[in-house]
Amino acid sequence: MATAGSATDASLDAEPAVGPGAPAFRPLYQQIKDLITRSLQAGEWRPGEAIPSEMELAARFKVSQGTVRKAIDALADENLVVRRQGKGTFVATHAEEHTQFRFLRLAPDDGSAGPAARRFIDCRRVRAPADVARALQLRSGDAVVEVRRVLSFGGRPVVFDDLWLPGVPFRGLTAERLAGYRGPMYRLFEAEFGVPMVRADERIRAVAADATAAGVLEVPPGTPLLSVERVSFTYGDKPVELRRGLYHTAAHHYRNQLL
Amino acid sequence: MATAGSATDASLDAEPAVGPGAPAFRPLYQQIKDLITRSLQAGEWRPGEAIPSEMELAARFKVSQGTVRKAIDALADENLVVRRQGKGTFVATHAEEHTQFRFLRLAPDDGSAGPAARRFIDCRRVRAPADVARALQLRSGDAVVEVRRVLSFGGRPVVFDDLWLPGVPFRGLTAERLAGYRGPMYRLFEAEFGVPMVRADERIRAVAADATAAGVLEVPPGTPLLSVERVSFTYGDKPVELRRGLYHTAAHHYRNQLL
DNA sequence: GAGTGGTCTAGACCACTGA
DNA sequence: CAGTGGTCTAGACCACTCG
């Protein structure tokens, strides 16, 4: 079977489709990948849950197991999904993640990986300034939630984060909720608000500590700090967080691997 | 055929090999990948050249095309090799690379991607200081080549690099050679010295400009700068460059994608 | 049209997990 | 033990490149 006729709950290309608009060529496994992504987006399976087995998905989409496998491989490459031999394939989650990995690329200069202590400075509903609105694809003045917090390692404040979340999915996010939660903040976002962070872009520069940052991070004003501006996305490449972080890099560094 | 007997020029696992030392299980395609990597390392095919077709490699290693394909896929994922449909598979090269991509993650704040201007401050043979020797896995005092250079964008100096290369493969690297070369520095390294950079680890922090950096980058002393310490590797995870870069991030930023 | 990589299938068997 | 993902094979056909 070269072209599938139809699937149970969504449509694959019925014909090779070589119209004048030339939709080019779209491999079957990519179409399957999109269908699975759509199911993730729709919440058909929640973070941490298993998705159906390859055999089941192959039956559902009327394609071979190999094609489903390629689709899932692609999803696994993007960390949307995690494969576990003998057990199944699971929707990626920030639940385990060994606390501060994956998205916080800060490492201590020596290997000592002490646990992070969090302190929330505030959490307020505000109207989105123009730059925040632009980053989150909202309109200026739309409701957003602003959170400010500090991360400390070994008793010393190292990270000062100022972040904004769209008001609508994050209605009900309060300082108490944040302070009372055990586990990574992104885990709370996905578990309590149904917004899993899946990808992020960062822009990094060096800046001098202003009075506020100096006070929070307990350094003299003017101290060089790493400025990390991050936009995080959920499933449909939809931006759902703007974060401005200031990192004190006297005993820590931002690690990155190029390949 | 579940286990291959032998190959033309190297050995695959002859037996499942379940000794007491438990070498675990090593998929065939990974063994093939290692063999191909070894050929790359030995210079059997040079950067930019095509490697044999999947069919030829399958015949050479006495495995199916599908297995070779998986091996090459893995190599392509690590950017050791580039696949081009209809043409072949080619050893990765820094020849095209659109000038400043892949390894220099600095981008202008506005989209304006002007060409970079290079200026070489010096290029000397020196004895490796302890920290350089450690990073390059040499002995303190071994000969290394130190290069210092500046990159400018739109007439303004933005990057000040100080880098060390092991003396032995880089015998004959001179300021004239560097200044006279058209194209990326890493292209010169792979083409003239047979050392392709394949992977790199970076450690980033914020520092204040000292007198030297301030002079070179034309900023006041104390200006916050991005400090980027990079160790680059060739094929066998062998470190072949230590680079300390200082980036002036007033109009540029270091971009990074997290997934 | 010949040769390359890319897709898709079908089936066998292996490694791992957990009841 | 049954069920999962992981490997390997063999063969067909497709998309792309280039002479």
XYZ file of C-alpha atoms (C1' of nucleotides) in Angstrom:
556
model
C 0.000 0.000 0.000
C 1.641 3.182 -1.158
C -1.057 5.699 -0.268
C -3.427 5.288 2.633
C -7.092 5.779 1.983
C -8.269 7.234 5.258
C -7.728 6.976 8.982
C -10.112 6.728 11.860
C -10.057 10.250 13.176
C -8.070 12.395 10.761
C -7.108 12.594 7.140
C -3.915 11.629 5.414
C -3.161 12.606 1.879
C -5.658 10.711 -0.213
C -3.797 11.361 -3.454
C -0.210 12.138 -4.307
C -1.611 15.641 -4.790
C 0.418 17.156 -7.604
C -1.724 20.170 -8.231
C -0.558 23.439 -9.783
C -0.006 24.852 -6.289
C 2.493 22.006 -5.945
C 2.102 21.079 -2.260
C 5.394 19.303 -2.842
C 5.783 15.906 -1.313
C 4.963 15.090 2.273
C 6.187 11.743 3.586
C 3.617 9.570 5.260
C 5.568 9.359 8.502
C 5.545 13.143 8.772
C 1.809 13.205 8.361
C 1.550 10.578 11.094
C 3.876 12.646 13.239
C 1.602 15.655 12.785
C -1.452 13.630 13.722
C 0.201 12.396 16.890
C 1.355 15.921 17.700
C -2.204 17.112 17.270
C -3.350 14.469 19.743
C -0.711 15.600 22.216
C -1.837 19.170 21.749
C -5.453 18.150 22.310
C -4.453 16.470 25.538
C -5.466 12.987 24.425
C -2.551 11.726 26.536
C -1.136 13.793 29.389
C 2.531 14.342 30.259
C 3.928 11.205 31.870
C 1.258 8.930 30.394
C 1.949 6.269 27.806
C 0.764 6.777 24.252
C -0.618 3.738 22.400
C 1.867 1.103 21.295
C 3.377 1.217 17.842
C 1.173 -1.682 16.767
C -1.977 0.083 17.928
C -1.019 3.333 16.214
C -0.139 1.450 13.038
C -3.603 -0.100 13.103
C -5.280 3.198 13.867
C -3.568 5.029 11.007
C -3.568 2.037 8.655
C 0.167 2.183 8.034
C 2.985 -0.196 8.833
C 4.696 -0.321 12.196
C 7.882 0.951 10.563
C 6.190 4.153 9.457
C 4.764 4.785 12.921
C 8.218 4.093 14.291
C 9.767 6.776 12.107
C 7.107 9.252 13.207
C 7.723 8.490 16.876
C 11.480 8.656 16.358
C 11.050 12.195 15.080
C 8.923 13.111 18.101
C 11.506 11.569 20.421
C 14.246 13.618 18.743
C 12.306 16.748 19.640
C 11.826 15.514 23.207
C 8.067 15.558 22.860
C 7.999 11.906 23.792
C 10.285 9.432 25.563
C 10.761 5.817 24.504
C 11.329 3.129 27.099
C 12.143 -0.323 25.823
C 9.870 -2.989 27.175
C 7.480 -0.441 28.648
C 6.164 1.885 26.007
C 6.373 5.449 24.739
C 5.529 8.256 27.135
C 4.600 11.893 26.794
C 7.576 13.973 27.921
C 7.242 15.577 31.319
C 9.163 17.952 33.546
C 8.323 15.703 36.494
C 11.589 13.823 36.851
C 14.183 15.906 35.013
C 16.475 15.733 38.061
C 15.227 19.118 39.237
C 17.260 21.735 37.337
C 18.185 20.196 33.998
C 17.088 20.478 30.398
C 16.159 24.176 30.536
C 18.443 25.670 33.176
C 21.887 25.331 31.640
C 23.715 26.754 34.609
C 26.353 24.535 36.190
C 28.670 25.078 39.154
C 32.317 25.616 38.170
C 33.361 22.731 40.371
C 31.235 19.621 40.056
C 29.347 20.210 43.312
C 25.695 19.987 42.352
C 23.908 21.182 45.453
C 20.122 21.411 45.437
C 18.539 24.700 44.494
C 16.551 26.792 46.971
C 13.717 28.888 45.594
C 12.332 32.150 46.855
C 9.388 33.872 45.208
C 9.498 37.644 45.350
C 6.101 38.247 43.848
C 3.404 36.953 41.559
C 0.926 39.464 40.196
C -1.607 39.868 37.436
C -0.632 42.854 35.302
C -1.313 44.322 31.884
C 1.223 43.205 29.313
C 3.757 45.849 28.286
C 4.347 46.119 24.554
C 7.504 43.990 24.440
C 5.994 41.231 26.560
C 2.832 41.228 24.468
C 4.859 40.928 21.308
C 6.881 38.001 22.591
C 3.760 36.150 23.761
C 1.739 37.068 20.674
C -0.830 38.940 22.725
C -2.169 42.454 22.470
C -0.639 45.222 24.543
C -2.582 45.505 27.775
C -3.826 41.917 27.786
C -3.686 40.254 31.179
C -0.479 38.436 31.998
C 0.955 36.966 35.162
C 4.334 38.249 36.245
C 6.490 36.173 38.550
C 9.795 37.118 40.087
C 11.916 34.648 41.935
C 15.422 33.851 43.072
C 17.338 30.607 42.921
C 20.113 30.000 45.422
C 22.842 27.398 45.451
C 24.734 26.678 48.624
C 22.946 29.531 50.346
C 24.046 32.112 47.774
C 21.589 33.747 45.357
C 22.642 33.029 41.771
C 19.629 33.431 39.512
C 17.106 36.263 39.467
C 14.213 35.500 37.142
C 11.481 37.843 35.978
C 8.883 36.019 33.922
C 5.548 36.612 32.236
C 2.835 34.102 31.389
C -0.353 34.645 29.371
C -3.205 35.396 31.747
C -5.748 33.102 30.218
C -4.281 29.626 30.671
C -2.567 30.725 33.868
C -5.599 32.108 35.646
C -5.283 31.079 39.251
C -1.510 31.093 39.483
C -0.610 32.661 42.814
C 2.453 33.107 44.981
C 1.057 30.554 47.453
C 0.564 28.004 44.700
C 4.140 28.528 43.536
C 5.687 28.490 46.996
C 3.760 25.420 48.070
C 4.686 23.306 45.083
C 7.343 20.639 45.296
C 9.237 20.052 42.094
C 10.172 22.117 39.071
C 8.074 25.137 38.168
C 7.558 23.808 34.645
C 6.109 20.663 36.179
C 3.505 22.748 37.946
C 2.704 24.532 34.694
C 2.093 21.297 32.809
C 0.324 19.463 35.630
C -1.917 22.237 36.959
C -2.400 24.455 33.946
C -2.044 22.019 31.068
C 0.801 23.938 29.476
C 3.884 21.784 28.887
C 7.011 23.694 27.859
C 8.486 21.922 24.911
C 11.109 24.169 23.370
C 12.749 27.507 24.089
C 14.903 30.142 22.419
C 17.420 32.075 24.466
C 19.305 35.296 23.821
C 22.269 35.860 26.053
C 24.256 38.985 26.752
C 26.430 40.520 29.445
C 24.967 43.395 31.460
C 25.830 45.367 34.571
C 23.777 44.756 37.705
C 21.322 47.569 38.402
C 20.285 48.452 41.942
C 17.459 45.903 42.077
C 19.481 42.999 40.729
C 22.436 43.927 42.906
C 20.227 43.829 45.980
C 18.610 40.528 45.124
C 21.800 38.772 44.081
C 23.851 40.363 46.881
C 26.527 41.798 44.607
C 27.800 45.367 44.158
C 25.892 47.420 41.579
C 27.663 47.244 38.240
C 28.733 43.632 38.679
C 28.704 41.873 35.280
C 25.765 39.485 35.029
C 24.588 37.103 32.369
C 21.288 38.286 30.913
C 19.270 35.372 29.571
C 16.080 36.222 27.709
C 14.040 33.144 27.022
C 10.860 32.562 25.065
C 9.351 29.139 25.757
C 6.890 27.350 23.511
C 4.218 24.655 23.856
C 3.116 22.233 21.204
C 1.997 24.323 18.265
C 5.111 26.571 18.373
C 2.943 28.717 20.585
C 4.926 31.056 22.869
C 3.715 30.776 26.475
C 6.469 32.276 28.562
C 8.816 35.231 28.371
C 11.555 35.076 30.946
C 14.330 37.490 31.696
C 16.970 35.922 33.887
C 20.049 37.437 35.445
C 22.734 34.931 36.380
C 25.598 35.685 38.726
C 28.460 33.785 37.114
C 31.197 34.088 39.718
C 31.025 30.408 40.655
C 28.702 29.134 37.941
C 28.692 29.106 34.161
C 26.227 28.626 31.345
C 27.145 25.448 29.548
C 26.419 24.780 25.920
C 27.260 22.038 23.510
C 27.810 22.787 19.844
C 27.547 20.103 17.247
C 21.667 -13.324 8.910
C 21.588 -12.165 12.507
C 25.310 -11.903 13.208
C 27.860 -10.996 10.562
C 30.911 -13.168 10.246
C 33.551 -10.702 9.173
C 34.058 -7.620 7.052
C 36.668 -6.654 4.531
C 38.848 -4.355 6.569
C 37.730 -4.537 10.175
C 35.984 -6.840 12.565
C 32.407 -6.872 13.693
C 31.253 -8.898 16.634
C 31.749 -12.509 15.624
C 29.614 -13.875 18.424
C 26.849 -12.408 20.572
C 29.654 -12.321 23.159
C 27.980 -12.818 26.506
C 31.078 -13.320 28.589
C 31.303 -12.751 32.318
C 32.582 -9.228 31.674
C 29.197 -8.717 30.019
C 30.117 -6.439 27.092
C 26.385 -5.903 26.991
C 24.760 -5.715 23.587
C 26.056 -3.606 20.751
C 23.762 -3.117 17.771
C 25.244 -3.895 14.375
C 24.513 -0.430 13.026
C 26.539 1.115 15.837
C 29.478 -1.089 15.006
C 29.153 -0.011 11.371
C 28.974 3.589 12.510
C 32.204 3.145 14.455
C 33.909 1.607 11.438
C 32.874 4.503 9.227
C 33.978 6.970 11.898
C 37.353 5.259 12.000
C 37.661 5.670 8.238
C 36.825 9.350 8.568
C 39.424 9.671 11.279
C 41.992 7.908 9.103
C 41.268 10.374 6.319
C 39.970 7.757 3.904
C 37.620 10.454 2.638
C 38.377 14.133 3.127
C 35.947 16.894 4.158
C 33.716 17.763 1.238
C 34.259 14.454 -0.534
C 31.571 11.822 -0.993
C 31.732 8.616 0.979
C 30.747 5.378 -0.802
C 27.073 4.849 -1.525
C 24.885 2.931 0.903
C 24.879 -0.042 -1.444
C 28.662 -0.124 -1.623
C 29.050 0.158 2.126
C 26.445 -2.538 2.639
C 28.468 -4.816 0.369
C 31.728 -3.904 2.035
C 30.450 -4.621 5.533
C 28.225 -7.514 4.500
C 25.086 -6.062 6.045
C 21.833 -4.847 4.586
C 21.379 -1.379 3.165
C 18.965 -0.604 5.994
C 21.634 -1.182 8.602
C 24.138 1.039 6.808
C 21.400 3.616 6.524
C 20.877 3.643 10.283
C 24.612 4.027 10.840
C 24.808 6.960 8.423
C 21.691 8.513 9.952
C 23.477 8.544 13.291
C 26.554 10.154 11.737
C 24.381 12.746 10.033
C 22.700 13.541 13.371
C 26.127 14.375 14.758
C 26.945 16.487 11.707
C 29.911 14.325 10.800
C 28.368 13.738 7.425
C 25.789 15.407 5.195
C 23.260 13.547 3.088
C 22.164 14.925 -0.263
C 19.373 13.125 -2.018
C 20.253 12.109 -5.533
C 23.931 12.965 -5.070
C 25.404 11.036 -2.190
C 26.668 11.392 1.358
C 29.503 13.822 1.993
C 31.992 14.362 4.753
C 30.989 17.490 6.656
C 33.082 20.559 5.961
C 33.404 24.119 7.183
C 33.822 25.206 3.577
C 30.338 26.510 2.894
C 28.820 27.104 6.301
C 27.676 30.565 5.191
C 30.707 32.136 6.841
C 29.865 32.576 10.523
C 27.389 29.836 11.411
C 27.397 26.544 13.265
C 30.072 27.501 15.802
C 29.775 31.266 16.213
C 26.364 31.688 17.800
C 26.483 35.445 17.862
C 23.681 37.250 16.053
C 22.968 40.941 15.549
C 20.014 42.239 17.573
C 18.350 43.488 14.416
C 18.384 41.055 11.526
C 21.173 42.867 9.655
C 23.707 40.162 8.912
C 26.689 42.123 7.678
C 29.862 40.239 6.723
C 32.538 39.863 9.372
C 35.915 41.537 9.073
C 38.876 39.746 10.615
C 42.035 41.192 12.072
C 44.815 39.002 13.435
C 46.701 40.492 16.361
C 49.293 37.794 16.615
C 50.133 34.157 16.045
C 53.028 32.712 18.018
C 54.461 29.394 19.075
C 54.562 29.281 22.873
C 54.864 26.746 25.666
C 51.481 25.626 26.945
C 50.478 27.053 30.328
C 49.048 24.517 32.744
C 45.374 25.278 32.091
C 45.807 25.200 28.314
C 47.746 21.953 28.510
C 45.021 20.384 30.611
C 42.271 21.399 28.212
C 44.188 20.078 25.195
C 45.395 16.950 26.989
C 49.033 17.912 26.593
C 51.843 18.270 29.102
C 52.613 21.661 30.576
C 55.280 23.293 28.454
C 54.452 21.406 25.263
C 54.510 23.560 22.166
C 51.215 25.194 21.246
C 50.227 27.899 18.792
C 48.480 30.906 20.223
C 46.363 33.088 17.973
C 44.618 36.312 18.876
C 42.207 37.987 16.578
C 39.296 40.369 16.382
C 36.039 40.088 14.490
C 34.234 43.251 13.492
C 30.725 43.764 12.233
C 29.753 46.959 10.490
C 33.161 48.418 11.293
C 32.820 47.841 15.034
C 34.934 45.271 16.898
C 32.659 42.750 18.597
C 34.629 39.565 19.238
C 38.102 39.253 20.740
C 39.360 35.672 20.530
C 42.420 34.190 22.186
C 42.966 30.603 21.095
C 45.476 27.798 21.493
C 46.143 24.876 19.151
C 48.397 21.868 19.738
C 51.803 22.523 18.187
C 52.220 19.240 16.445
C 49.391 19.119 13.918
C 49.510 22.881 13.563
C 53.187 23.236 12.764
C 53.478 25.891 10.086
C 50.495 27.984 11.091
C 51.549 31.616 10.768
C 49.951 35.020 10.853
C 50.484 35.358 7.111
C 48.781 32.057 6.456
C 45.808 33.129 8.560
C 45.563 36.605 7.125
C 45.867 35.408 3.544
C 43.162 32.771 3.788
C 39.719 33.353 2.361
C 36.949 31.614 4.207
C 36.340 30.433 7.756
C 39.330 29.710 9.987
C 38.005 26.218 10.698
C 38.038 25.584 6.968
C 41.725 26.391 6.876
C 42.320 24.043 9.796
C 40.615 21.105 8.111
C 41.947 21.793 4.609
C 45.557 22.687 5.385
C 46.193 20.834 8.642
C 43.829 17.886 8.388
C 42.022 18.759 11.612
C 38.255 19.109 11.162
C 36.402 20.570 14.153
C 33.453 18.376 14.804
C 32.027 19.279 18.195
C 32.614 21.871 20.915
C 31.725 22.564 24.528
C 31.272 26.139 25.681
C 31.225 27.722 29.124
C 29.764 31.183 29.234
C 29.964 33.847 31.905
C 29.783 37.603 32.286
C 33.013 39.445 33.032
C 34.242 43.031 33.150
C 36.527 44.226 30.348
C 40.154 44.519 31.455
C 42.481 47.088 29.913
C 43.497 44.861 26.996
C 39.989 43.807 26.057
C 38.729 47.344 26.471
C 41.360 48.593 24.073
C 40.731 45.956 21.458
C 36.948 46.145 21.603
C 36.929 49.930 21.940
C 34.827 50.028 25.101
C 35.487 51.559 28.522
C 37.307 49.290 30.970
C 34.810 47.484 33.174
C 32.229 47.120 30.415
C 30.339 43.812 30.871
C 31.422 41.297 28.251
C 30.397 37.758 27.468
C 33.224 35.360 28.213
C 32.970 32.245 26.064
C 35.430 29.465 26.790
C 35.320 26.799 24.134
C 37.010 23.438 23.795
C 36.685 22.010 20.270
C 37.085 18.375 19.352
C 37.979 16.350 16.244
C 36.851 12.835 15.465
C 37.968 10.705 18.381
C 36.651 13.141 21.001
C 40.129 14.548 20.853
C 40.389 18.178 22.029
C 42.285 20.291 19.491
C 41.435 23.861 20.353
C 40.996 25.931 23.467
C 39.480 29.292 22.768
C 38.689 32.151 25.079
C 36.389 34.658 23.456
C 35.130 37.991 24.709
C 31.957 39.221 23.036
C 30.719 42.780 23.207
C 26.961 42.307 23.434
C 25.680 45.854 23.070
C 24.237 45.222 19.608
C 24.654 41.436 19.401
C 23.535 38.463 21.433
C 24.450 34.827 21.847
C 21.552 32.754 20.592
C 20.721 29.319 21.823
C 17.935 26.877 21.237
C 16.770 24.563 23.994
C 14.841 21.440 23.232
C 18.287 6.738 -17.819
C 21.407 5.350 -14.287
C 22.620 6.164 -9.720
C 21.833 8.302 -5.352
C 19.381 8.836 -1.037
C 14.304 8.594 0.913
C 10.056 6.135 1.914
C 7.209 2.222 2.920
C 6.210 -2.405 3.756
C 6.265 -7.139 5.902
C 8.187 -10.267 8.693
C 11.587 -12.353 11.822
C 13.967 -12.179 15.800
C 16.159 -9.805 20.012
C 16.281 -7.155 24.508
C 13.806 -5.461 28.145
C 9.876 -4.966 31.497
C 6.561 -6.484 34.633
C 2.832 -9.369 36.171
C 4.823 -15.396 30.010
C 2.877 -11.661 26.971
C 3.731 -7.156 25.444
C 6.707 -3.395 24.542
C 10.279 -1.075 21.893
C 14.817 -2.205 19.171
C 17.318 -4.432 15.436
C 17.924 -6.483 11.000
C 16.632 -7.988 6.601
C 14.804 -7.933 1.732
C 12.512 -5.877 -1.685
C 9.607 -2.427 -3.991
C 8.945 1.987 -5.324
C 9.639 7.220 -5.140
C 12.176 11.802 -5.443
C 16.091 13.923 -6.836
C 20.465 14.953 -9.577
C 23.072 14.966 -13.539
C 24.889 13.668 -17.765
